[in-house]
Amino acid sequence: MSSSITLTGRMTAVPELRFSAQGVAVAAFTIVTSRRVKDQQTNEWSDADVTYWDCKAFKQLAQNIADSLDKGMEVVATGRVVQESWEDKQTGQKRSKMAVRIDAIGPSLGRATAVVTKAGSGQGQPAYQQARQQQGAVSAEDPWASGTPGTGRPSGGGGGSGGEDNPPF
């Protein structure tokens, strides 16, 4: 039995995408988690409880991670804690470490925005770029298209009540 975990932290590097001998995509990456604490005497902030989590994802999720996430991005990830074991090739000693098998991951929207594009088998960054270009073309033609991502309002639009040109919703 494995323990479930949710991590909120930052990607320490660009995810590394590899393929197994059977052709299965594997993304390996590290998420660093910490909490900010303020020293009451110096009034300075610092990181506490810093932990580096080795993570792996497989198949389509691995490809989506490699296409979508980058170093420094704040992410929220859920997965299962597992123990990985191997034999050190140089010393012959048995080694082990705790790692996280990622089931779901996405950017944290606390300090960022994201455009989500449904990715099917074999889709990824090229599909994302094509969708963004199409969205830009539609926005130029559609006066009700959102000029500000996530607001559903045209750019320059107000709150939407009374005698304005915007609908009251």
PDB file of N, CA and C in Angstrom, residues 60 63-64 66-68 117-131:
ATOM      1  N   GLN A  60       0.945   9.387 -21.329  1.00  0.00           N
ATOM      2  CA  GLN A  60       0.519  10.687 -21.853  1.00  0.00           C
ATOM      3  C   GLN A  60       0.767  11.801 -20.838  1.00  0.00           C
ATOM      4  N   GLN A  63       4.256  13.073 -21.208  1.00  0.00           N
ATOM      5  CA  GLN A  63       4.429  13.935 -22.375  1.00  0.00           C
ATOM      6  C   GLN A  63       3.804  15.308 -22.146  1.00  0.00           C
ATOM      7  N   ASN A  64       2.640  15.343 -21.523  1.00  0.00           N
ATOM      8  CA  ASN A  64       1.985  16.620 -21.244  1.00  0.00           C
ATOM      9  C   ASN A  64       2.813  17.464 -20.282  1.00  0.00           C
ATOM     10  N   ALA A  66       6.118  17.358 -19.920  1.00  0.00           N
ATOM     11  CA  ALA A  66       7.286  17.850 -20.656  1.00  0.00           C
ATOM     12  C   ALA A  66       6.913  19.002 -21.583  1.00  0.00           C
ATOM     13  N   ASP A  67       5.713  18.960 -22.153  1.00  0.00           N
ATOM     14  CA  ASP A  67       5.265  20.009 -23.070  1.00  0.00           C
ATOM     15  C   ASP A  67       4.778  21.264 -22.353  1.00  0.00           C
ATOM     16  N   SER A  68       4.340  21.139 -21.100  1.00  0.00           N
ATOM     17  CA  SER A  68       3.638  22.238 -20.440  1.00  0.00           C
ATOM     18  C   SER A  68       4.374  22.899 -19.295  1.00  0.00           C
ATOM     19  N   THR A 117      -5.456  23.549 -22.831  1.00  0.00           N
ATOM     20  CA  THR A 117      -5.842  22.994 -24.111  1.00  0.00           C
ATOM     21  C   THR A 117      -5.916  21.487 -23.958  1.00  0.00           C
ATOM     22  N   LYS A 118      -7.040  20.903 -24.345  1.00  0.00           N
ATOM     23  CA  LYS A 118      -7.195  19.464 -24.245  1.00  0.00           C
ATOM     24  C   LYS A 118      -6.195  18.800 -25.169  1.00  0.00           C
ATOM     25  N   ALA A 119      -5.414  17.887 -24.636  1.00  0.00           N
ATOM     26  CA  ALA A 119      -4.406  17.182 -25.417  1.00  0.00           C
ATOM     27  C   ALA A 119      -4.816  15.732 -25.554  1.00  0.00           C
ATOM     28  N   GLY A 120      -4.907  15.273 -26.760  1.00  0.00           N
ATOM     29  CA  GLY A 120      -5.190  13.868 -27.027  1.00  0.00           C
ATOM     30  C   GLY A 120      -3.889  13.128 -27.213  1.00  0.00           C
ATOM     31  N   SER A 121      -3.973  11.904 -27.624  1.00  0.00           N
ATOM     32  CA  SER A 121      -2.786  11.088 -27.850  1.00  0.00           C
ATOM     33  C   SER A 121      -1.913  11.731 -28.918  1.00  0.00           C
ATOM     34  N   GLY A 122      -0.655  11.928 -28.583  1.00  0.00           N
ATOM     35  CA  GLY A 122       0.285  12.481 -29.543  1.00  0.00           C
ATOM     36  C   GLY A 122       0.262  13.995 -29.629  1.00  0.00           C
ATOM     37  N   GLN A 123      -0.641  14.659 -28.912  1.00  0.00           N
ATOM     38  CA  GLN A 123      -0.671  16.113 -28.951  1.00  0.00           C
ATOM     39  C   GLN A 123       0.181  16.655 -27.828  1.00  0.00           C
ATOM     40  N   GLY A 124       0.519  17.899 -27.928  1.00  0.00           N
ATOM     41  CA  GLY A 124       1.310  18.533 -26.886  1.00  0.00           C
ATOM     42  C   GLY A 124       1.598  19.953 -27.276  1.00  0.00           C
ATOM     43  N   GLN A 125       2.859  20.357 -27.240  1.00  0.00           N
ATOM     44  CA  GLN A 125       3.239  21.736 -27.488  1.00  0.00           C
ATOM     45  C   GLN A 125       2.776  22.246 -28.852  1.00  0.00           C
ATOM     46  N   PRO A 126       2.940  21.490 -29.961  1.00  0.00           N
ATOM     47  CA  PRO A 126       2.452  22.015 -31.240  1.00  0.00           C
ATOM     48  C   PRO A 126       0.948  22.277 -31.222  1.00  0.00           C
ATOM     49  N   ALA A 127       0.185  21.393 -30.596  1.00  0.00           N
ATOM     50  CA  ALA A 127      -1.262  21.590 -30.520  1.00  0.00           C
ATOM     51  C   ALA A 127      -1.587  22.821 -29.674  1.00  0.00           C
ATOM     52  N   TYR A 128      -0.838  23.031 -28.609  1.00  0.00           N
ATOM     53  CA  TYR A 128      -1.044  24.194 -27.747  1.00  0.00           C
ATOM     54  C   TYR A 128      -0.803  25.483 -28.538  1.00  0.00           C
ATOM     55  N   GLN A 129       0.300  25.523 -29.287  1.00  0.00           N
ATOM     56  CA  GLN A 129       0.614  26.726 -30.046  1.00  0.00           C
ATOM     57  C   GLN A 129      -0.439  26.992 -31.120  1.00  0.00           C
ATOM     58  N   GLN A 130      -0.912  25.947 -31.787  1.00  0.00           N
ATOM     59  CA  GLN A 130      -1.941  26.104 -32.805  1.00  0.00           C
ATOM     60  C   GLN A 130      -3.233  26.638 -32.179  1.00  0.00           C
ATOM     61  N   ALA A 131      -3.618  26.097 -31.019  1.00  0.00           N
ATOM     62  CA  ALA A 131      -4.833  26.554 -30.344  1.00  0.00           C
ATOM     63  C   ALA A 131      -4.708  28.023 -29.937  1.00  0.00           C
TER      64      ALA A 131
END
